[in-house]
mmCIF file with all atom_site columns, C-alpha atoms in Angstrom:
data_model
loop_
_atom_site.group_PDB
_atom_site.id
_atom_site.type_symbol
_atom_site.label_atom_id
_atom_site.label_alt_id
_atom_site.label_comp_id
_atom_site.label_asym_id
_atom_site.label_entity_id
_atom_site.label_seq_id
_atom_site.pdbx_PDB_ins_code
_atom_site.Cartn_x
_atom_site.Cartn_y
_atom_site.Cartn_z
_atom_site.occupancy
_atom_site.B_iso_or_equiv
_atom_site.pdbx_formal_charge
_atom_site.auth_seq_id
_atom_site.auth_comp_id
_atom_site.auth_asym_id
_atom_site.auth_atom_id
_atom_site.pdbx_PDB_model_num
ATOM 1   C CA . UNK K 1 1   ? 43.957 -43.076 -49.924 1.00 0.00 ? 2   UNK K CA 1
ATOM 2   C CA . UNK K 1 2   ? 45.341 -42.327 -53.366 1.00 0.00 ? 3   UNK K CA 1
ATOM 3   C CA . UNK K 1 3   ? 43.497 -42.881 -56.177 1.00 0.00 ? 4   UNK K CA 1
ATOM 4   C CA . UNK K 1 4   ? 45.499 -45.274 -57.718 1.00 0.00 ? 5   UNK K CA 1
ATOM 5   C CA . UNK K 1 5   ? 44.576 -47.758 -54.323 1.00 0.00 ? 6   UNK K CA 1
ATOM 6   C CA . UNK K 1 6   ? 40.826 -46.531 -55.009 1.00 0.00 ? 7   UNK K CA 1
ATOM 7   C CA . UNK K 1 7   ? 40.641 -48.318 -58.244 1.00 0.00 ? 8   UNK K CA 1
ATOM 8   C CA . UNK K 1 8   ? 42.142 -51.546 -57.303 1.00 0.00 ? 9   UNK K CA 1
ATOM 9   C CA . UNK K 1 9   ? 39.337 -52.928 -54.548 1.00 0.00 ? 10  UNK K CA 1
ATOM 10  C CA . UNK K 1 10  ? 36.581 -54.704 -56.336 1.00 0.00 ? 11  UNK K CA 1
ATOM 11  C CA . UNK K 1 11  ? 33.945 -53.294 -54.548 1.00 0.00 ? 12  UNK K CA 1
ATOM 12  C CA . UNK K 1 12  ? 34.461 -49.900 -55.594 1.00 0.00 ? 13  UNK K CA 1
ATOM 13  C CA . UNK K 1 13  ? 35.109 -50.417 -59.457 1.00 0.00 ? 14  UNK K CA 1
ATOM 14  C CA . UNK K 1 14  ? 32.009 -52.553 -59.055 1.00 0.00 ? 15  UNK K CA 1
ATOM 15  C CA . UNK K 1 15  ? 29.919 -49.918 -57.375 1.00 0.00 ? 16  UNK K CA 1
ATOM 16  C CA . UNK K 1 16  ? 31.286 -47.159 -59.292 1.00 0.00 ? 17  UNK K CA 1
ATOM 17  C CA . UNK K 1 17  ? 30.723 -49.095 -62.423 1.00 0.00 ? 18  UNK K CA 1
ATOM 18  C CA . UNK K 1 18  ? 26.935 -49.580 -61.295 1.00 0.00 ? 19  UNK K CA 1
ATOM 19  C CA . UNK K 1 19  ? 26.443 -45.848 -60.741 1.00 0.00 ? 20  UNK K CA 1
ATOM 20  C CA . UNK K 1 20  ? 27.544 -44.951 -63.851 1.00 0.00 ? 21  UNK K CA 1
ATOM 21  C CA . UNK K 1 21  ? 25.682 -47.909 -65.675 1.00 0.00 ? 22  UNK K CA 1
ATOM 22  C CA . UNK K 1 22  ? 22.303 -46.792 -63.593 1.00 0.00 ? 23  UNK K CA 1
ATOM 23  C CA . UNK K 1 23  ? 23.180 -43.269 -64.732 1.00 0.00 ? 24  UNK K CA 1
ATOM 24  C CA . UNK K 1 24  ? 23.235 -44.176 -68.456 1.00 0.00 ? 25  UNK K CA 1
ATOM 25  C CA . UNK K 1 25  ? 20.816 -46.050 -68.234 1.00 0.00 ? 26  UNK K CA 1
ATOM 26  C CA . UNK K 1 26  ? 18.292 -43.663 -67.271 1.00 0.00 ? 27  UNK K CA 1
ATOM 27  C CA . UNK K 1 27  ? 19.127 -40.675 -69.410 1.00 0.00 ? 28  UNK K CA 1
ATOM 28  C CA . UNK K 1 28  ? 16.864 -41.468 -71.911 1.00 0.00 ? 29  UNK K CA 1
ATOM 29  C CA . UNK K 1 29  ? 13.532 -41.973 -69.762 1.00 0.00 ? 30  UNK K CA 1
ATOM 30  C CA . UNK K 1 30  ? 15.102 -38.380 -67.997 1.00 0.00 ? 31  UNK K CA 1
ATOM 31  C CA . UNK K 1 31  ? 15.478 -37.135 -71.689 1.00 0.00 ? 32  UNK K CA 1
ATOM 32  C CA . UNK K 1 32  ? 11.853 -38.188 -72.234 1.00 0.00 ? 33  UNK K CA 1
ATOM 33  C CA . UNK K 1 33  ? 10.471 -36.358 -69.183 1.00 0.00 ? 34  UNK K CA 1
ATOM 34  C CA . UNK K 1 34  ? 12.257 -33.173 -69.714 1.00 0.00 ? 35  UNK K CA 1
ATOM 35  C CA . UNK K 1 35  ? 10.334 -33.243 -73.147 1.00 0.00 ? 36  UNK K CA 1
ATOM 36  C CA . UNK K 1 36  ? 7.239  -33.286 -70.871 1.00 0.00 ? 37  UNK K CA 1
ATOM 37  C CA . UNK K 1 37  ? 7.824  -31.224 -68.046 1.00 0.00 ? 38  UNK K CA 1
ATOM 38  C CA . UNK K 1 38  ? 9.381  -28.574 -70.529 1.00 0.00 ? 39  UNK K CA 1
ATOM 39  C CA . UNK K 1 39  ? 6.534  -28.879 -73.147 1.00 0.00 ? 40  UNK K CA 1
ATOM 40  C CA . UNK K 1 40  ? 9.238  -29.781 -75.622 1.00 0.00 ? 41  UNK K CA 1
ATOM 41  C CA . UNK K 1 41  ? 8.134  -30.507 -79.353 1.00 0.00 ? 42  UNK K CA 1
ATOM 42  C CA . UNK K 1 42  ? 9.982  -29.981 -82.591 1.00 0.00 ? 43  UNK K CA 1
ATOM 43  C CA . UNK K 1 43  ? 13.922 -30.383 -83.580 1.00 0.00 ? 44  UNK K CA 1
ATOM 44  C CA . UNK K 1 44  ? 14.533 -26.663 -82.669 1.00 0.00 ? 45  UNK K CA 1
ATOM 45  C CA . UNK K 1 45  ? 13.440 -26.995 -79.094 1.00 0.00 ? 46  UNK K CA 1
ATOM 46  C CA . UNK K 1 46  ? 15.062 -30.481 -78.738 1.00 0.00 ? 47  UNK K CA 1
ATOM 47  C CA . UNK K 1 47  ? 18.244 -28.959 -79.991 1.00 0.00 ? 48  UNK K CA 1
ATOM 48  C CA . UNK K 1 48  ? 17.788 -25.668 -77.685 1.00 0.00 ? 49  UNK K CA 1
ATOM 49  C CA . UNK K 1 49  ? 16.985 -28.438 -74.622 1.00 0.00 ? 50  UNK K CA 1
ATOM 50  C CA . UNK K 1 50  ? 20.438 -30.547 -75.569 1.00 0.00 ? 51  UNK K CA 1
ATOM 51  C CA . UNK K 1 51  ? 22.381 -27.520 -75.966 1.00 0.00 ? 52  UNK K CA 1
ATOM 52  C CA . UNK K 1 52  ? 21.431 -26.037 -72.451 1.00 0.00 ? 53  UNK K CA 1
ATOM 53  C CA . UNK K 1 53  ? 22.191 -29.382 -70.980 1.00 0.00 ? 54  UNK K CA 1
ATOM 54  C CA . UNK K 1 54  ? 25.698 -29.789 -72.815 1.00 0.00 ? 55  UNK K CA 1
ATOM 55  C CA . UNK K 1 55  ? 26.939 -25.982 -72.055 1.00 0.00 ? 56  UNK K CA 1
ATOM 56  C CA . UNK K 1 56  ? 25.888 -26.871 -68.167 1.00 0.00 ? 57  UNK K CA 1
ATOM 57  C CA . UNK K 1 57  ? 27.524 -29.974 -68.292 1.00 0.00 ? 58  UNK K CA 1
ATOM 58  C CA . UNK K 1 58  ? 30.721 -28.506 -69.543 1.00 0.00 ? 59  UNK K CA 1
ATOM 59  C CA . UNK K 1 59  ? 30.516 -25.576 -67.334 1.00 0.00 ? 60  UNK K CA 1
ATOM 60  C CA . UNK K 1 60  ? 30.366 -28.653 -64.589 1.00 0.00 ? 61  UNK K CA 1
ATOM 61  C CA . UNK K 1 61  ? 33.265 -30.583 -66.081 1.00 0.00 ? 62  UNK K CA 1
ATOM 62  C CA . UNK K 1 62  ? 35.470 -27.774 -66.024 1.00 0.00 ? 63  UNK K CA 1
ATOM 63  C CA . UNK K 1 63  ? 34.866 -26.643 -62.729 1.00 0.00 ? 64  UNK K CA 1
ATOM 64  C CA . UNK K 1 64  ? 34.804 -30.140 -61.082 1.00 0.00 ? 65  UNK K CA 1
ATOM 65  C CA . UNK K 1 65  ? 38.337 -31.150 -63.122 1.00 0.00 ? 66  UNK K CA 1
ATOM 66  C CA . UNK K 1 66  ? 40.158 -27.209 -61.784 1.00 0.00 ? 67  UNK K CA 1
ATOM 67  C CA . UNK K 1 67  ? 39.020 -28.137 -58.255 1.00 0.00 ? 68  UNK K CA 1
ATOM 68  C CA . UNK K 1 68  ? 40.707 -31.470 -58.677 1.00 0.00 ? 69  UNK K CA 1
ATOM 69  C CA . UNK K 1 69  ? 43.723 -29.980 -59.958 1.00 0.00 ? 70  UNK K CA 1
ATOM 70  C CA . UNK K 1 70  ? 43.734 -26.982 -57.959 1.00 0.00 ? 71  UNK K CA 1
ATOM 71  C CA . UNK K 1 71  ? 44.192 -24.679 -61.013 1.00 0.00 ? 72  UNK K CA 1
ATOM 72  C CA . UNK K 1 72  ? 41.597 -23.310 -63.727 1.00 0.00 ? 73  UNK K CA 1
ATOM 73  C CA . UNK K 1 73  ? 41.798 -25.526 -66.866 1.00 0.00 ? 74  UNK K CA 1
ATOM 74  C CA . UNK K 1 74  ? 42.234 -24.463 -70.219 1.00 0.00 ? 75  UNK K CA 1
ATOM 75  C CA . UNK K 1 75  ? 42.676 -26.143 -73.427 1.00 0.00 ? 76  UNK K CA 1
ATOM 76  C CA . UNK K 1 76  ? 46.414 -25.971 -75.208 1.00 0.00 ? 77  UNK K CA 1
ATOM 77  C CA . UNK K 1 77  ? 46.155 -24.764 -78.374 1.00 0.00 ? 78  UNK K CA 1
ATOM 78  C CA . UNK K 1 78  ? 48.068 -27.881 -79.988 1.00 0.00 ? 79  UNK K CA 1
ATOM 79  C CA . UNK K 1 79  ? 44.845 -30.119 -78.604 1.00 0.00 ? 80  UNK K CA 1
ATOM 80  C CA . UNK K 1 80  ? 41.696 -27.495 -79.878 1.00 0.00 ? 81  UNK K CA 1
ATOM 81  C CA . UNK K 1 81  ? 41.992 -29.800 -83.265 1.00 0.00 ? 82  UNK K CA 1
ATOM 82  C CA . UNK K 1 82  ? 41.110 -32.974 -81.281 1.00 0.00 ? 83  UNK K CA 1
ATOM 83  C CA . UNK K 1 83  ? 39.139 -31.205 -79.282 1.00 0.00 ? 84  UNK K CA 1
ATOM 84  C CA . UNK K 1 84  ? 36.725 -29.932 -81.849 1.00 0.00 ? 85  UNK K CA 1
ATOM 85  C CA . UNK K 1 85  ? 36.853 -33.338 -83.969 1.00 0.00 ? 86  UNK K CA 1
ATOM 86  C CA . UNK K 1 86  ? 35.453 -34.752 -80.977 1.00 0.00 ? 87  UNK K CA 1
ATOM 87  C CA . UNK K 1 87  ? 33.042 -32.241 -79.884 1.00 0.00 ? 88  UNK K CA 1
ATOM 88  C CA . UNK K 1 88  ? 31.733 -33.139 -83.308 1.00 0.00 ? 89  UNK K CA 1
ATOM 89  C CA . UNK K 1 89  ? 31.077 -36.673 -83.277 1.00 0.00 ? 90  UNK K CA 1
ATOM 90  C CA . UNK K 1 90  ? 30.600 -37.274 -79.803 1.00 0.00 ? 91  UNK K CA 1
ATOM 91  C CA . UNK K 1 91  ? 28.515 -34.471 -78.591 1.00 0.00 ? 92  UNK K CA 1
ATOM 92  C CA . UNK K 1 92  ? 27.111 -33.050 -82.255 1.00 0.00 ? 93  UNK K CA 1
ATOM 93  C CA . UNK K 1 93  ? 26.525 -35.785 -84.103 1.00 0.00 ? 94  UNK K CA 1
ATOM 94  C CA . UNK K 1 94  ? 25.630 -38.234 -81.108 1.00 0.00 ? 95  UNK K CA 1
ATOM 95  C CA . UNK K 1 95  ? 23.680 -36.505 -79.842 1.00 0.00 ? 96  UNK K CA 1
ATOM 96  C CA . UNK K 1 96  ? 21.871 -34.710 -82.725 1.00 0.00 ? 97  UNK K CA 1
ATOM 97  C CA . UNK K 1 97  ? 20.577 -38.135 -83.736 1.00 0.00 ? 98  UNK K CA 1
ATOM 98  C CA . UNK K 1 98  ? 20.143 -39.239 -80.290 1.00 0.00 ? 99  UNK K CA 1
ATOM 99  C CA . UNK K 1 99  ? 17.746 -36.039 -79.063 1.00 0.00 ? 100 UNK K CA 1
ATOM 100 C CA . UNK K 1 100 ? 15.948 -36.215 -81.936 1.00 0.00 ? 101 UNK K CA 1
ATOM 101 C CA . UNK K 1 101 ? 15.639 -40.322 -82.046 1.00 0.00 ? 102 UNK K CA 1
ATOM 102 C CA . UNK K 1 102 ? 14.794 -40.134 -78.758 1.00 0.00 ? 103 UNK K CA 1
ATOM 103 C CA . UNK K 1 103 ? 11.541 -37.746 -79.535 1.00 0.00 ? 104 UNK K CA 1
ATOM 104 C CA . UNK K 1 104 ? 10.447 -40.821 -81.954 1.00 0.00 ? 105 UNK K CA 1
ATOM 105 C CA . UNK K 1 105 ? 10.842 -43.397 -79.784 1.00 0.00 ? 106 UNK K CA 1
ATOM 106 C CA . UNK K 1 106 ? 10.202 -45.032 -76.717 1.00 0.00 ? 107 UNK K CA 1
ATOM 107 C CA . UNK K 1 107 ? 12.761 -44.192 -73.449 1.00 0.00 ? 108 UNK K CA 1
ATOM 108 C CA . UNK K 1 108 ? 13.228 -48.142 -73.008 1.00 0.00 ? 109 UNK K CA 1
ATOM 109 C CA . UNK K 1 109 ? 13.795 -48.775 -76.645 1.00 0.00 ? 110 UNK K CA 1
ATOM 110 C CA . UNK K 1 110 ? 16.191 -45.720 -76.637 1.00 0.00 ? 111 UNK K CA 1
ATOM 111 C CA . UNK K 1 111 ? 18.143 -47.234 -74.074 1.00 0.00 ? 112 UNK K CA 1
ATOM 112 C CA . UNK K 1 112 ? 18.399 -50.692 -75.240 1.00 0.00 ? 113 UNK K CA 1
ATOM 113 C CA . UNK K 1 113 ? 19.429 -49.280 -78.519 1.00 0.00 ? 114 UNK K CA 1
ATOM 114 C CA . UNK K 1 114 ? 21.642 -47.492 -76.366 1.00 0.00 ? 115 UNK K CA 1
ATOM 115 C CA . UNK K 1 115 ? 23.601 -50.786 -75.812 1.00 0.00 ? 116 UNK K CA 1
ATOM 116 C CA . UNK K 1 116 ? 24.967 -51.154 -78.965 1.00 0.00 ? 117 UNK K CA 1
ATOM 117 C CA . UNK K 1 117 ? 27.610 -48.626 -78.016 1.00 0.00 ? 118 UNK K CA 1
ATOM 118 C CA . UNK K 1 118 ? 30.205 -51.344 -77.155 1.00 0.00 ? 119 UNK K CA 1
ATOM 119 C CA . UNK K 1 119 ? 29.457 -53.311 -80.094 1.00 0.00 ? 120 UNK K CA 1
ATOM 120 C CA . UNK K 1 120 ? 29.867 -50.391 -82.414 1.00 0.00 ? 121 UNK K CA 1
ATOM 121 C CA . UNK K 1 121 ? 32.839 -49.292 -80.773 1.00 0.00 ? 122 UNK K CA 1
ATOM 122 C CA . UNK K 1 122 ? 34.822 -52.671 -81.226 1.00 0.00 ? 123 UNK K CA 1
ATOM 123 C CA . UNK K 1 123 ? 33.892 -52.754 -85.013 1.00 0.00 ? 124 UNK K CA 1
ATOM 124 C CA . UNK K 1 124 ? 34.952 -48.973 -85.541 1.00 0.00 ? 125 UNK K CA 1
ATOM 125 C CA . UNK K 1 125 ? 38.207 -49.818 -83.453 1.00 0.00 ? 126 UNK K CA 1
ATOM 126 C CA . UNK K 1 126 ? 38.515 -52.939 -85.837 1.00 0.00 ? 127 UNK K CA 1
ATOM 127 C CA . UNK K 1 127 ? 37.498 -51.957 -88.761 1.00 0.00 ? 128 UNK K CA 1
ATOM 128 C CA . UNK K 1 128 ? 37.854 -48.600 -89.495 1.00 0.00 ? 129 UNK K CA 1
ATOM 129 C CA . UNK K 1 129 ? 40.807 -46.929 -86.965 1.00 0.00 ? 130 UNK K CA 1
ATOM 130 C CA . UNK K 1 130 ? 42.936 -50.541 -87.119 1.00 0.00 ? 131 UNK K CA 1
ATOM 131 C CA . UNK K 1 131 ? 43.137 -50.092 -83.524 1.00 0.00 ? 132 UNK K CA 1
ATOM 132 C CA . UNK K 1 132 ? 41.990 -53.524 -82.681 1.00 0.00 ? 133 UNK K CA 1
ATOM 133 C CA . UNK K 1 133 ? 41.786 -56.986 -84.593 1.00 0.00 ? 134 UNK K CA 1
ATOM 134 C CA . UNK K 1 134 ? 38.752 -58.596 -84.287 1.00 0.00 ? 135 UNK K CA 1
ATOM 135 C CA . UNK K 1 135 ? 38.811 -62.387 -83.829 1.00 0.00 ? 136 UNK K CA 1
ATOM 136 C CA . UNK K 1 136 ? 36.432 -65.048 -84.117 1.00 0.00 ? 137 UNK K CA 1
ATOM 137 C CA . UNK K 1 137 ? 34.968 -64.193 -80.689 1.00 0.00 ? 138 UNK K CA 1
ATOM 138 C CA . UNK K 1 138 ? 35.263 -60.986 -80.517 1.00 0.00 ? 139 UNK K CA 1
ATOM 139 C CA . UNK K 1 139 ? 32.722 -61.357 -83.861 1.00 0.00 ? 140 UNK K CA 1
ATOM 140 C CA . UNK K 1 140 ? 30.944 -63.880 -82.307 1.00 0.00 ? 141 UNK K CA 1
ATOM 141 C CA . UNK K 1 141 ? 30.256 -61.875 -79.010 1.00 0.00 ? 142 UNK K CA 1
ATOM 142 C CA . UNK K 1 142 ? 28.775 -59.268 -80.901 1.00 0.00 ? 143 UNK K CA 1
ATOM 143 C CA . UNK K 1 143 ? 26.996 -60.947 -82.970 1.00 0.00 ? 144 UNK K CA 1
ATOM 144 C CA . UNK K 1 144 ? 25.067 -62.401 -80.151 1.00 0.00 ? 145 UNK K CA 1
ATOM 145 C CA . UNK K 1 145 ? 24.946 -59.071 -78.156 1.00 0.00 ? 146 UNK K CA 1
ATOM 146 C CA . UNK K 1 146 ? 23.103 -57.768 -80.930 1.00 0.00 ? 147 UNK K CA 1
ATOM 147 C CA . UNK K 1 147 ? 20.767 -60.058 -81.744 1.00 0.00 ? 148 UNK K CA 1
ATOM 148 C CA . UNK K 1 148 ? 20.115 -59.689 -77.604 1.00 0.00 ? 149 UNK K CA 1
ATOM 149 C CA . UNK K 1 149 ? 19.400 -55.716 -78.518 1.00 0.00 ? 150 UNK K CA 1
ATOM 150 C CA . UNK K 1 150 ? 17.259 -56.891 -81.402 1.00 0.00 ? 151 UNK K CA 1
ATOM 151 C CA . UNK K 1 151 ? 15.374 -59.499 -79.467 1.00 0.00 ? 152 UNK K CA 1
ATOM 152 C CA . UNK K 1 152 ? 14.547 -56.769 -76.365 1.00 0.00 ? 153 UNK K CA 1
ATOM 153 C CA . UNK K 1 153 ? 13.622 -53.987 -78.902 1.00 0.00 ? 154 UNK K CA 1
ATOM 154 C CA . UNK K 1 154 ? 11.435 -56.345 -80.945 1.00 0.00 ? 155 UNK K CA 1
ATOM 155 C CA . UNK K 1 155 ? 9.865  -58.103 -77.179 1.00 0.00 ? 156 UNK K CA 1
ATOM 156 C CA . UNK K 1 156 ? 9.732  -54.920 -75.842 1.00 0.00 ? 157 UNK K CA 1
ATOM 157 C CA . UNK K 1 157 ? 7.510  -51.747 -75.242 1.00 0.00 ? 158 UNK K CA 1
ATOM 158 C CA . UNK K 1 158 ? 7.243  -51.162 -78.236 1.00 0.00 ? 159 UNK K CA 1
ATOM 159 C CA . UNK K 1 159 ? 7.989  -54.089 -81.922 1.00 0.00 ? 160 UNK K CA 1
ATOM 160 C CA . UNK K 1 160 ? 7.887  -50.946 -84.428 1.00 0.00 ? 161 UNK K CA 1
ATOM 161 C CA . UNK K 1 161 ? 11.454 -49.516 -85.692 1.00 0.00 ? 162 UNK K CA 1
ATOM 162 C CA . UNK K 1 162 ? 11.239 -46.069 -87.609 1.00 0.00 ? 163 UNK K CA 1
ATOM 163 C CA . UNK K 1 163 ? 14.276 -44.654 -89.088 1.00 0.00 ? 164 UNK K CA 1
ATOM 164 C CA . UNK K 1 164 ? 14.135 -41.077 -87.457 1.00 0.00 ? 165 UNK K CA 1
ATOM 165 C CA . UNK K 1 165 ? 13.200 -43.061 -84.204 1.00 0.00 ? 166 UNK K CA 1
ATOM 166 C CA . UNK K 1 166 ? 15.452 -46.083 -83.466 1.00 0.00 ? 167 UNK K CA 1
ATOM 167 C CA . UNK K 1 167 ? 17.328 -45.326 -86.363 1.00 0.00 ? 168 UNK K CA 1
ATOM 168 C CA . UNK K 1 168 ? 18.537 -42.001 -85.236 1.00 0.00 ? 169 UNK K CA 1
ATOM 169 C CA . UNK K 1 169 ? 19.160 -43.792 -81.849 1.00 0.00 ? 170 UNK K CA 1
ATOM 170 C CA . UNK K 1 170 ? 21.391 -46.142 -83.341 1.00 0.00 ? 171 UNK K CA 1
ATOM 171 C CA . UNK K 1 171 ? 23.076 -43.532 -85.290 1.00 0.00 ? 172 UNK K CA 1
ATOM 172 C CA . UNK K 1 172 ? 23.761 -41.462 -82.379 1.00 0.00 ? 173 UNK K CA 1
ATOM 173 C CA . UNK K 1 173 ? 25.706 -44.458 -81.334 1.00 0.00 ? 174 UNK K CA 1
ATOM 174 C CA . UNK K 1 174 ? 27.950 -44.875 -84.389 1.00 0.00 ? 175 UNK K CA 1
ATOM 175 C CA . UNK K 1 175 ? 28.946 -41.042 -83.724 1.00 0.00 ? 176 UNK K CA 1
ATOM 176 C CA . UNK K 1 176 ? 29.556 -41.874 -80.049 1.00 0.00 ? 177 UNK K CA 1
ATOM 177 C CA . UNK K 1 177 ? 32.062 -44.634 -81.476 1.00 0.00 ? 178 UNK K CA 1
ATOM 178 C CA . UNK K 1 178 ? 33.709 -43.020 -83.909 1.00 0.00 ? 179 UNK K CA 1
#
């Protein structure tokens, strides 16, 4: 079956789209137990335990996309600009903010913070990059989906916000957007 005909039956979108919502979901309580099983404390041992998981990832990524291929990738040298602009935001900065947050806070409020990502993503789309125009319900739909973040961080495990906690959580996610 070619991929193309993969993608178009319900049932696997849906259940592909459920992995990879179950996987999200629980990288912040894995986050949270590789602090503990790793005896992680301080922002230079958070960083050191993001890093290793990045390069590893990567290493992954790369071998995973040449075996689909059937040739080693490498980067052109007209895309290492973009490349490094987005190694920036989305891996730097998001997840500077997001390690670190995530050492202040709760895994469940991480990843209900974590949920914001869409929201964020519209506005910067919107707002910033022109690349969409928001309408009355797009605005309206976000509205509501974060007042449903800020209702289950407030009802849940834990009503306290801190800056370099949730904050950093929630900046994380404006990185991931941009």
């Amino acid at each position: 079956m070619e991929n193309r005909e993969f993608f178009k039956k319900p049932l696997h979108v849906f259940l592909l789209a459920m992995l990879c919502c179950t996987l999200w979901g629980s990288a912040a309580p894995f986050i949270k137990w590789g602090y503990k099983l790793f005896n992680i404390e301080g922002v230079p041992s958070i960083l050191m335990f993001a890093g290793i998981r990045f390069t590893l990832a990567g290493f992954l990524v790369i071998l995973f996309g040449s075996f689909l291929q059937k040739k080693v990738l490498v980067a052109k040298k007209e895309n290492i600009q973009g490349i490094c602009t987005l190694a920036l935001f989305q891996t730097a900065g998001q997840y500077f903010f997001y390690y670190i947050g995530l050492s202040h806070t709760s895994g469940v409020n991480g990843s209900i913070i974590s949920g914001t990502s869409a929201f964020i993503s519209l506005l910067v789309a919107s707002l910033i990059f022109h690349y969409e125009k928001i309408t009355a319900r797009k605005a309206l739909g976000c509205f509501i989906g974060f007042l449903g973040i800020l209702f289950m961080n407030i009802s849940g495990a834990s009503a306290s916000f801190s800056f370099v906690g949730e904050g950093f959580v929630l900046m994380s996610q404006f990185c991931g957007s941009i």
